[in-house]
Coordinates of C-alpha atoms in Angstrom, one line a residue:
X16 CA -2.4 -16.1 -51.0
X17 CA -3.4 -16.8 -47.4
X18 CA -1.3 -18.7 -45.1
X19 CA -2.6 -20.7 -42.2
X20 CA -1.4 -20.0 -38.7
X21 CA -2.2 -21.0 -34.9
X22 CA -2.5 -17.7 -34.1
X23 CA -5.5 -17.1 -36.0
X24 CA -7.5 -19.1 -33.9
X25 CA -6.6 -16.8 -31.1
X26 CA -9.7 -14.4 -29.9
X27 CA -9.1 -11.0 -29.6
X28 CA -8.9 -9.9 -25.8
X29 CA -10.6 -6.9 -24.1
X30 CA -8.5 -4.1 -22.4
X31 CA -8.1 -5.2 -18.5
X32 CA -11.4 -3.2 -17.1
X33 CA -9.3 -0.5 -15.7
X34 CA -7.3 1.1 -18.3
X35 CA -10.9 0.1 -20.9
X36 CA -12.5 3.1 -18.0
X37 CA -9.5 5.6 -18.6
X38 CA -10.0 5.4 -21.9
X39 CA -13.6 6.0 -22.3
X40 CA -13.5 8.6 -20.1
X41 CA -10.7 10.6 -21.8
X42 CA -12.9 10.4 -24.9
X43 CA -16.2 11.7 -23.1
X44 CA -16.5 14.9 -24.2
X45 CA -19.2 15.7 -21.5
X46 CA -18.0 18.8 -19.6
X47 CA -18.9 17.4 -15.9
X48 CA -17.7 14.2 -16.8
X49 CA -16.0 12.4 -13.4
X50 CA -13.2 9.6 -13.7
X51 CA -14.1 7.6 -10.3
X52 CA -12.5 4.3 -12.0
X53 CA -8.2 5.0 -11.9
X54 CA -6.8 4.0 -8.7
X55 CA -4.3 6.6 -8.8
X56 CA -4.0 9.6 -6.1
X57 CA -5.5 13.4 -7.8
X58 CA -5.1 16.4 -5.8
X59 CA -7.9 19.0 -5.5
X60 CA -7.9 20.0 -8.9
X61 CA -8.5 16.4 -10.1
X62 CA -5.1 16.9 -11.5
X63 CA -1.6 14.3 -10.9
X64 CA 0.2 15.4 -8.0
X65 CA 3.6 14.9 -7.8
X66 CA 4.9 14.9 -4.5
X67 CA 6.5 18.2 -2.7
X68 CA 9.3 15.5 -1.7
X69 CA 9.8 14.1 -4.9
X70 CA 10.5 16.9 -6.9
X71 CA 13.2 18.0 -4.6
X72 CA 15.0 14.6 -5.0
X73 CA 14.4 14.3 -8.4
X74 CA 15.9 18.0 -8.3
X75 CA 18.5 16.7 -6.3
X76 CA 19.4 13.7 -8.3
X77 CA 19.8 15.9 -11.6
X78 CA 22.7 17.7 -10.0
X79 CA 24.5 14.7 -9.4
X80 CA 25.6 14.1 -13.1
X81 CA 24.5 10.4 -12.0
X82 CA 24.9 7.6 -14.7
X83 CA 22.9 5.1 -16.3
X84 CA 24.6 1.9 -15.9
X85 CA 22.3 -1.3 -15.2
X86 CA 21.9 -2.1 -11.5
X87 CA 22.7 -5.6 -10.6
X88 CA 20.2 -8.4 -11.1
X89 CA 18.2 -8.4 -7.7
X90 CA 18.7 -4.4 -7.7
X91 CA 19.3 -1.2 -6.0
X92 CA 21.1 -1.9 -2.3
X93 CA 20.7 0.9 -1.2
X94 CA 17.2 1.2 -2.3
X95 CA 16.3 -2.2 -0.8
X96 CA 18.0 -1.7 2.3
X97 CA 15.5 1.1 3.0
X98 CA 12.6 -0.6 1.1
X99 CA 13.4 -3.2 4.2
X100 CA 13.5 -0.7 6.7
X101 CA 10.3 0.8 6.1
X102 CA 8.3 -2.2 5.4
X103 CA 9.9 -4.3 8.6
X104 CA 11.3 -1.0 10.6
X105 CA 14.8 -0.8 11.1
X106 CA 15.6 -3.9 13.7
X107 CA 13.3 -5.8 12.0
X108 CA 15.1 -5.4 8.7
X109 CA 18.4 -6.4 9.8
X110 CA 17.4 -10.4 10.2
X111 CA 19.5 -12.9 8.6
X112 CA 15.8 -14.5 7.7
X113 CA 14.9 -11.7 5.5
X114 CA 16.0 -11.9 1.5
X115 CA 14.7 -8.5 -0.7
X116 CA 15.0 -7.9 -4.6
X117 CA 13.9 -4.8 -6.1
X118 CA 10.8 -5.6 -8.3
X119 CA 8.4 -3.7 -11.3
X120 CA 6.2 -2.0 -8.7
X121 CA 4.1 -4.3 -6.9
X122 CA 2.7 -6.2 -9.8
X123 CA 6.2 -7.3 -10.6
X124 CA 6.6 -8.4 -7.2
X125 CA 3.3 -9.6 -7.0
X126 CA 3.7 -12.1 -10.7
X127 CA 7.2 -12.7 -9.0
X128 CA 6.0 -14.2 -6.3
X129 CA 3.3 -16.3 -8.0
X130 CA 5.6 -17.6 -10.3
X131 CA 7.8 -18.7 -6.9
X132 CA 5.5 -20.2 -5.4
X133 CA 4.6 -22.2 -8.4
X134 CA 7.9 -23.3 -9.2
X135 CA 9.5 -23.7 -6.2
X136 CA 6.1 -24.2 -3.3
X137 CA 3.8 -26.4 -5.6
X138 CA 1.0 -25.7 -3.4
X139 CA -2.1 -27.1 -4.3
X140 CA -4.4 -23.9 -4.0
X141 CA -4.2 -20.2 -4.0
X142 CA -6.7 -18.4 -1.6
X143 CA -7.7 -14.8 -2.9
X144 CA -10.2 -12.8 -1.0
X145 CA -13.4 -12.1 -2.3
X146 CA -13.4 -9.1 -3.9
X147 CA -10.2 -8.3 -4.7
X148 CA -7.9 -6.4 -6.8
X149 CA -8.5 -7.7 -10.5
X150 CA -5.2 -8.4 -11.2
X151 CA -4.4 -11.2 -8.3
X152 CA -6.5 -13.3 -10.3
X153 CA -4.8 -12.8 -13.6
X154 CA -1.1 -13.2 -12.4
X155 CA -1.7 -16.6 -10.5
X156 CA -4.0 -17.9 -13.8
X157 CA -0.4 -17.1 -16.2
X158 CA 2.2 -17.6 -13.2
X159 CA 0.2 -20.7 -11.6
X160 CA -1.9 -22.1 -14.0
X161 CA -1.9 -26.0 -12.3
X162 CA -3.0 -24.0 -9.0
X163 CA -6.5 -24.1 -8.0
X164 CA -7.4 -20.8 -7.4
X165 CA -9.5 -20.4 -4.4
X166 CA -11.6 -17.6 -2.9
X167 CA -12.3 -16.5 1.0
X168 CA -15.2 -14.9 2.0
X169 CA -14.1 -11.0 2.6
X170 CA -17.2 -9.0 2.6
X171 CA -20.5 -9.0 3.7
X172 CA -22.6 -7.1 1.7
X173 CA -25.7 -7.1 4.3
X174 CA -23.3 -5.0 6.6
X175 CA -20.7 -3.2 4.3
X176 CA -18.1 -5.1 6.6
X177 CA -15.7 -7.7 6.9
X178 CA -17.1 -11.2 6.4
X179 CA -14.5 -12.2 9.4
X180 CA -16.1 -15.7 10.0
X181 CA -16.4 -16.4 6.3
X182 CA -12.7 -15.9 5.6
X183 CA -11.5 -17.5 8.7
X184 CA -13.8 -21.2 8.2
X185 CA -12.7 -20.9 4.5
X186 CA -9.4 -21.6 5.6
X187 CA -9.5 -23.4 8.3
X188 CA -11.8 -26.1 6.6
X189 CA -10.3 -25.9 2.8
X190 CA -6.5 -24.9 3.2
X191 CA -4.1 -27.5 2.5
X192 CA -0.3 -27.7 4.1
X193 CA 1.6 -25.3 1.9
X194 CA -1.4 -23.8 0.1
X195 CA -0.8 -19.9 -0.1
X196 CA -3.1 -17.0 1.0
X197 CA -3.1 -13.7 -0.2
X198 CA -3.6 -10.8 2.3
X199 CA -3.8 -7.4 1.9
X200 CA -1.3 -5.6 4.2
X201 CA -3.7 -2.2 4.4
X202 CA -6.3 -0.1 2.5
X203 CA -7.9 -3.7 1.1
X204 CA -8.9 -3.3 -2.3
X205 CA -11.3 -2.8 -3.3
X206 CA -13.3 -2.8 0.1
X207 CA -11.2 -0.9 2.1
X208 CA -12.0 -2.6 4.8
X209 CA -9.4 -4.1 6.9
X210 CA -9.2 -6.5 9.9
X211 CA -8.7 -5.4 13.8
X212 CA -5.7 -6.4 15.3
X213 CA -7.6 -8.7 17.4
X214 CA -8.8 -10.4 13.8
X215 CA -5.4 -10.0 12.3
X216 CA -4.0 -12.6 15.1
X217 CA -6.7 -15.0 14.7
X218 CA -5.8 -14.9 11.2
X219 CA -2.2 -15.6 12.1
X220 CA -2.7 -18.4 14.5
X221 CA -5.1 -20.4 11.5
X222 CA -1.9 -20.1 9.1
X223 CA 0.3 -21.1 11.5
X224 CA -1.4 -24.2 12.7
X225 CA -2.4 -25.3 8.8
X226 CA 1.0 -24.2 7.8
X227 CA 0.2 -22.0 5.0
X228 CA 2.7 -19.8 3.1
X229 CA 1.8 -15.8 3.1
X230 CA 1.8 -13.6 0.3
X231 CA 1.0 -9.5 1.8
X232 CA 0.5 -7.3 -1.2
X233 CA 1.5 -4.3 0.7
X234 CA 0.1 -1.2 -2.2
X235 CA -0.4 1.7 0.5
X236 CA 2.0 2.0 3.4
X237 CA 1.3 5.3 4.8
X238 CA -1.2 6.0 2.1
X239 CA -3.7 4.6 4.0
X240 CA -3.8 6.1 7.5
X241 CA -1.3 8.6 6.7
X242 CA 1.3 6.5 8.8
X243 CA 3.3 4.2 7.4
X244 CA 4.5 2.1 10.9
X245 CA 0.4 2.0 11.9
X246 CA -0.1 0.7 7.9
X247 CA 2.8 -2.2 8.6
X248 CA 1.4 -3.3 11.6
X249 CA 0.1 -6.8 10.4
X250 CA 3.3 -7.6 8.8
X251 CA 5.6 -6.8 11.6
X252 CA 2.9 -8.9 13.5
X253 CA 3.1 -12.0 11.4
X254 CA 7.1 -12.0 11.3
X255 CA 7.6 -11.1 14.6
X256 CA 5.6 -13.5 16.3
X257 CA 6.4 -16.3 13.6
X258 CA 9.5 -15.8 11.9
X259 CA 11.6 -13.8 14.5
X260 CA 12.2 -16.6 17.1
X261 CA 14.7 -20.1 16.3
X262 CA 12.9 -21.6 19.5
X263 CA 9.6 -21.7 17.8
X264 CA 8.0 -25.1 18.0
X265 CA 8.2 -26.1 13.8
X266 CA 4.0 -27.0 14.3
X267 CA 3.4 -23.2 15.1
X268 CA 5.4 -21.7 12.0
X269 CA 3.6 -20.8 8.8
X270 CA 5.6 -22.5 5.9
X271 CA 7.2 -19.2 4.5
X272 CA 6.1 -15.4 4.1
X273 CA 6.7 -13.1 0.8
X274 CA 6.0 -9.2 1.4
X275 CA 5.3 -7.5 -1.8
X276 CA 5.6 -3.6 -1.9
X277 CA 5.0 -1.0 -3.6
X278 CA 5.6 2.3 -4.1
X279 CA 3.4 3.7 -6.7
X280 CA 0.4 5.3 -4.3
X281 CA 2.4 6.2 -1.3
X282 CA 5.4 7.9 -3.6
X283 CA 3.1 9.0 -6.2
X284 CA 5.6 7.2 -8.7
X285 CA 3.0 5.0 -10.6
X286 CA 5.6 5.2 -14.4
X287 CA 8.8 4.7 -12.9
X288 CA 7.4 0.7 -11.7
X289 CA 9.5 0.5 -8.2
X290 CA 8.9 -2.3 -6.1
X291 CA 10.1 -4.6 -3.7
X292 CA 9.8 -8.2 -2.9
X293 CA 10.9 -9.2 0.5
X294 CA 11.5 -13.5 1.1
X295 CA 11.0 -14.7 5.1
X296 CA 11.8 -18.1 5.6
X297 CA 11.1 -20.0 8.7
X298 CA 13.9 -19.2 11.2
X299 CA 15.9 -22.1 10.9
X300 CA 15.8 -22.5 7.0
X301 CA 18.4 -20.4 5.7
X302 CA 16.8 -18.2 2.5
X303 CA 19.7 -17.7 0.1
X304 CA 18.8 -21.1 -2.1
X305 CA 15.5 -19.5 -2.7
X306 CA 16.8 -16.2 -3.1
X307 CA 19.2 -17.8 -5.2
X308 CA 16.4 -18.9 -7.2
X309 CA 14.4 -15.3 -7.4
X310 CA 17.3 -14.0 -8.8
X311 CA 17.6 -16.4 -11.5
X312 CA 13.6 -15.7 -12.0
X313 CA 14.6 -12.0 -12.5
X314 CA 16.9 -12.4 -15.2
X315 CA 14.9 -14.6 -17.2
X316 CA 12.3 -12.0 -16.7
X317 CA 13.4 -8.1 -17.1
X318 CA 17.4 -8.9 -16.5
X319 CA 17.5 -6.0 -13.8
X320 CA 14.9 -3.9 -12.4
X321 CA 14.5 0.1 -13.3
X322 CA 16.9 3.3 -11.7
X323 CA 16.1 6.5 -11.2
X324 CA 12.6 5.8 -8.8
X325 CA 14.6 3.1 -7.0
X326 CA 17.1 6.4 -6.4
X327 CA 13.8 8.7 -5.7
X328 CA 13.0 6.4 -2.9
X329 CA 16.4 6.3 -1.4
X330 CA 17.4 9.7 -1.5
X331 CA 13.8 10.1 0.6
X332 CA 14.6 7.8 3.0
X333 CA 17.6 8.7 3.8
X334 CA 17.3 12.4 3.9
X335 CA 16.2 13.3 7.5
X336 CA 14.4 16.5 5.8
X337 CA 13.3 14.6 2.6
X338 CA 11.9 11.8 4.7
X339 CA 9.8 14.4 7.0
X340 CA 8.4 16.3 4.2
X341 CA 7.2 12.2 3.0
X342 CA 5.7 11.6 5.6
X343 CA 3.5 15.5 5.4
X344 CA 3.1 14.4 1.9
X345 CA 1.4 10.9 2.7
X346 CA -0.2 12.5 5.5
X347 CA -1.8 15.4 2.8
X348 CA -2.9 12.4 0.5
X349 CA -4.6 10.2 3.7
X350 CA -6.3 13.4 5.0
X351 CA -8.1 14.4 1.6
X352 CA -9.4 11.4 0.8
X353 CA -10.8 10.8 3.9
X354 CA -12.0 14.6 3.9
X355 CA -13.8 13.3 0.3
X356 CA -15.2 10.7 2.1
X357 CA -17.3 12.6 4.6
X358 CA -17.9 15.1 2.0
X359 CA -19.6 12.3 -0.1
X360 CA -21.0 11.0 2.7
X361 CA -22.5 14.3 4.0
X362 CA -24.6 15.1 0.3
X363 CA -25.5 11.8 0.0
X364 CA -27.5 12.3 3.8
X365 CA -28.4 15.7 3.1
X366 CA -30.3 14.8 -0.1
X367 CA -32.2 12.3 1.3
X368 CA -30.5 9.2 -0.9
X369 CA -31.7 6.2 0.2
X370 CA -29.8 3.6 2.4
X371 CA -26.9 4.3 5.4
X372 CA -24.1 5.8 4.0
X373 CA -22.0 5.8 7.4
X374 CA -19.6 3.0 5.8
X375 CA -18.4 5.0 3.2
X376 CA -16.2 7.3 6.5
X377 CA -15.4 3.3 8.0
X378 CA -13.6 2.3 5.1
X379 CA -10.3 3.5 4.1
X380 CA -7.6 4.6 1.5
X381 CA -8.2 5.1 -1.8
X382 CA -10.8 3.2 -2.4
X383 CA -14.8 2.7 -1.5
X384 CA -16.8 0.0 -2.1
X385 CA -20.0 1.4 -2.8
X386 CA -22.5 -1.8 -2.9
X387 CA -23.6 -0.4 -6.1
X388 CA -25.0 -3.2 -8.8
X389 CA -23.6 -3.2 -12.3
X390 CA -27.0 -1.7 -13.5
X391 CA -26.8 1.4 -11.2
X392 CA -23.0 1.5 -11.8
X393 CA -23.3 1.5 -16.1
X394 CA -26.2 4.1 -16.0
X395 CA -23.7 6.1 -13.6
X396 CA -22.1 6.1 -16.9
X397 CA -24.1 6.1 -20.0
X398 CA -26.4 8.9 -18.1
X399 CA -24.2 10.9 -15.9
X400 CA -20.8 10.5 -17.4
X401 CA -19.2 9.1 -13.7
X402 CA -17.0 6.3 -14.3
X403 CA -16.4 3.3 -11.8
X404 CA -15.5 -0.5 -12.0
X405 CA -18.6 -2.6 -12.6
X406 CA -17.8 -4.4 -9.0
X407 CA -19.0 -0.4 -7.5
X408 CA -15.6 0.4 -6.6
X409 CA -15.2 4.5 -6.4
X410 CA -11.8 5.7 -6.4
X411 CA -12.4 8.6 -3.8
X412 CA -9.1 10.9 -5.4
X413 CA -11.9 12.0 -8.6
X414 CA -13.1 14.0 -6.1
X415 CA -13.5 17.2 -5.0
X416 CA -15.5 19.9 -3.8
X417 CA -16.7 21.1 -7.5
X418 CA -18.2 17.5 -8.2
X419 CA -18.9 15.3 -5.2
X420 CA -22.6 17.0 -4.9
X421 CA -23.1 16.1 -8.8
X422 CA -22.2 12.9 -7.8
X423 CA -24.1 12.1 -5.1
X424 CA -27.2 13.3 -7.0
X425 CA -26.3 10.9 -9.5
X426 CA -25.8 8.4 -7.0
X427 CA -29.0 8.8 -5.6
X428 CA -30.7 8.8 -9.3
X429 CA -29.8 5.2 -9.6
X430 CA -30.3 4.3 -6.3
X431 CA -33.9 5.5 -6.7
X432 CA -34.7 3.7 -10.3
X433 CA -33.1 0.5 -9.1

């Protein structure tokens, strides 16, 4: 006997593009097979690193006969008071304007905030760059679904480079009071191209003057240049010149600003989920109501946030040794991907492949966007066993000096058929 149900009428979804690559590849039984798809940091061997400082706290932490009580709601103090300090820097950190909660990696600071916003903001639209990471989209179509999701203009494809005057008329001629805009703090993904400092304070000034609220998803700090104060420099711009100052004429103030960080690429700790979400108000709007109200959003959610990473990241931070064998670490993971990159870059001119190839050095972190259609990028695949996202996106970590010239060839394969 059969019973009818609603959820039978549900379609059966695919796996989130990503994770669908992982596992196709781990199935290829092709021995050159590459894995260019994961954006997760491999050493030279292809293989997981765990970072030199991590292992010595986790080493550390195991001698401490440390329980496993939960941590209170918004988190770790400790953890967030340094999560603070390296996202802000120290005198930065210390304003009253400033709320923090520990979060599930960025993507839990990331849903977090969308489902803040929605609540709590009501903005009418949600502008997401074009490309972007995947998963922006998804979280604001569950977190927001009445808010109109919007794209800017990001990249150009005729120049491999920032579509500046694109993003910035976008918002100046479509952004509404209280609309939010997603930026990416560093390392954009999946371009890996990110605006001057000249082009960051234009930015600025147009959300200022419309009054938009900011959401930074802030995924590589240090990863990306291999300094973590160089990677924070937009942020630090944005609150310093907006949300720093009580004399600020109101008319000049965007209407809020969430940071969301993580620590899975620049920590290596991509299982443990640890992750930050920083609340900055306007300077004379106290935060604690709406922090009041992320904390509520948290227990409805997950309760309380994870341990032992949160104590990683703490003990790192606030080791003077610890935190300068960090900073060689994210300074090791910065230098080979960008040594990868002129590798790459280097076959793909020595073999004659077809087209300029000087963008792939301009971009950076993880990440390059190849400008390579879906047709070139599925017979990368099906014929040469190199997986990518369909969008050309190459993570840059899957490889290494035994592969990148059987890559390139491939590369230029497809760029010769097509």
């Amino acid at each position: 006997m059969t019973y009818p149900s609603i959820l039978s009428d549900l379609p059966e979804l695919p796996l989130a593009e990503s994770f669908a690559l992982t596992e196709a590849y781990n199935l290829d039984t092709f021995p050159e097979k590459v894995n260019l798809g994961q954006g997760v940091y491999r050493d030279e061997e292809c293989q997981s690193w765990v970072l030199p400082s991590v292992r010595s706290a986790e080493e550390f932490l195991h001698q401490q006969h440390l329980n496993h009580e939960y941590l209170p709601i918004p988190g770790a103090a400790p953890f967030i008071k340094e999560a603070q300090n390296l996202v802000f820097g120290p005198q930065l950190a210390q304003k009253e304007n400033i709320r923090s909660v520990q979060t599930v990696a960025g993507t839990g600071a990331n849903h977090l905030a969308a489902l803040f916003c929605a609540r709590y903001l009501r903005p009418k639209n949600v502008f997401i760059s074009d490309p972007t990471w995947d998963n922006h989209q998804l979280i604001w179509e569950t977190a927001g679904p009445g808010i109109e999701r919007k794209l800017y203009p990001y990249y150009d494809p005729s120049t491999r480079s920032l579509h500046f005057d694109g993003m910035t008329a976008e918002l100046e001629n479509s952004a509404e009071e209280n609309d939010v805009v997603i930026l990416h703090a560093c390392a954009h993904n999946p371009t890996g191209i990110d605006p001057t400092q000249t082009q960051w304070k234009k930015i600025a000034e147009i959300v200022a003057k419309k009054r938009l609220f900011v959401v930074f998803d802030s995924a590589y700090q240090g990863f990306a240049s291999g300094d973590p104060d160089a990677d924070a420099w937009a942020i630090r711009y944005f609150y310093s010149t907006f949300f720093g100052d009580a004399s600020l004429s109101t008319s000049a103030i965007p209407a809020g600003m969430i940071v969301c960080q993580s620590f899975s690429k620049n920590f290596g700790l991509y299982g443990e989920r640890i992750g930050a979400l920083h609340l900055i108000t306007p300077p004379s709007v106290s935060p604690w109501g709406a922090y009041t109200h992320l904390v509520r959003l948290i227990r409805s959610e997950i309760s309380c946030p994870s341990l032992f990473g949160a104590r990683c990241v703490h003990t790192i931070l606030t080791d003077l040794d610890l935190r300068s064998k960090w900073i060689e670490d994210v300074k090791t993971m910065a230098s080979r991907i960008q040594s990868v990159r002129t590798s790459l870059k280097s076959e793909l001119e020595n073999i004659g492949a077809q087209g300029d190839w000087d963008y792939i050095e301009r971009q950076i972190g993880m990440f390059s966007y190849t400008g390579l259609s879906k047709i070139q990028v599925h017979r990368l695949k099906q014929v040469h066993h190199i997986y990518m996202l369909e969008n050309g996106r190459m993570s840059l970590s899957g490889l290494n000096g035994n592969n990148v010239a059987y890559v390139a060839r491939a590369i230029k394969d497809v760029v010769d058929r097509h």
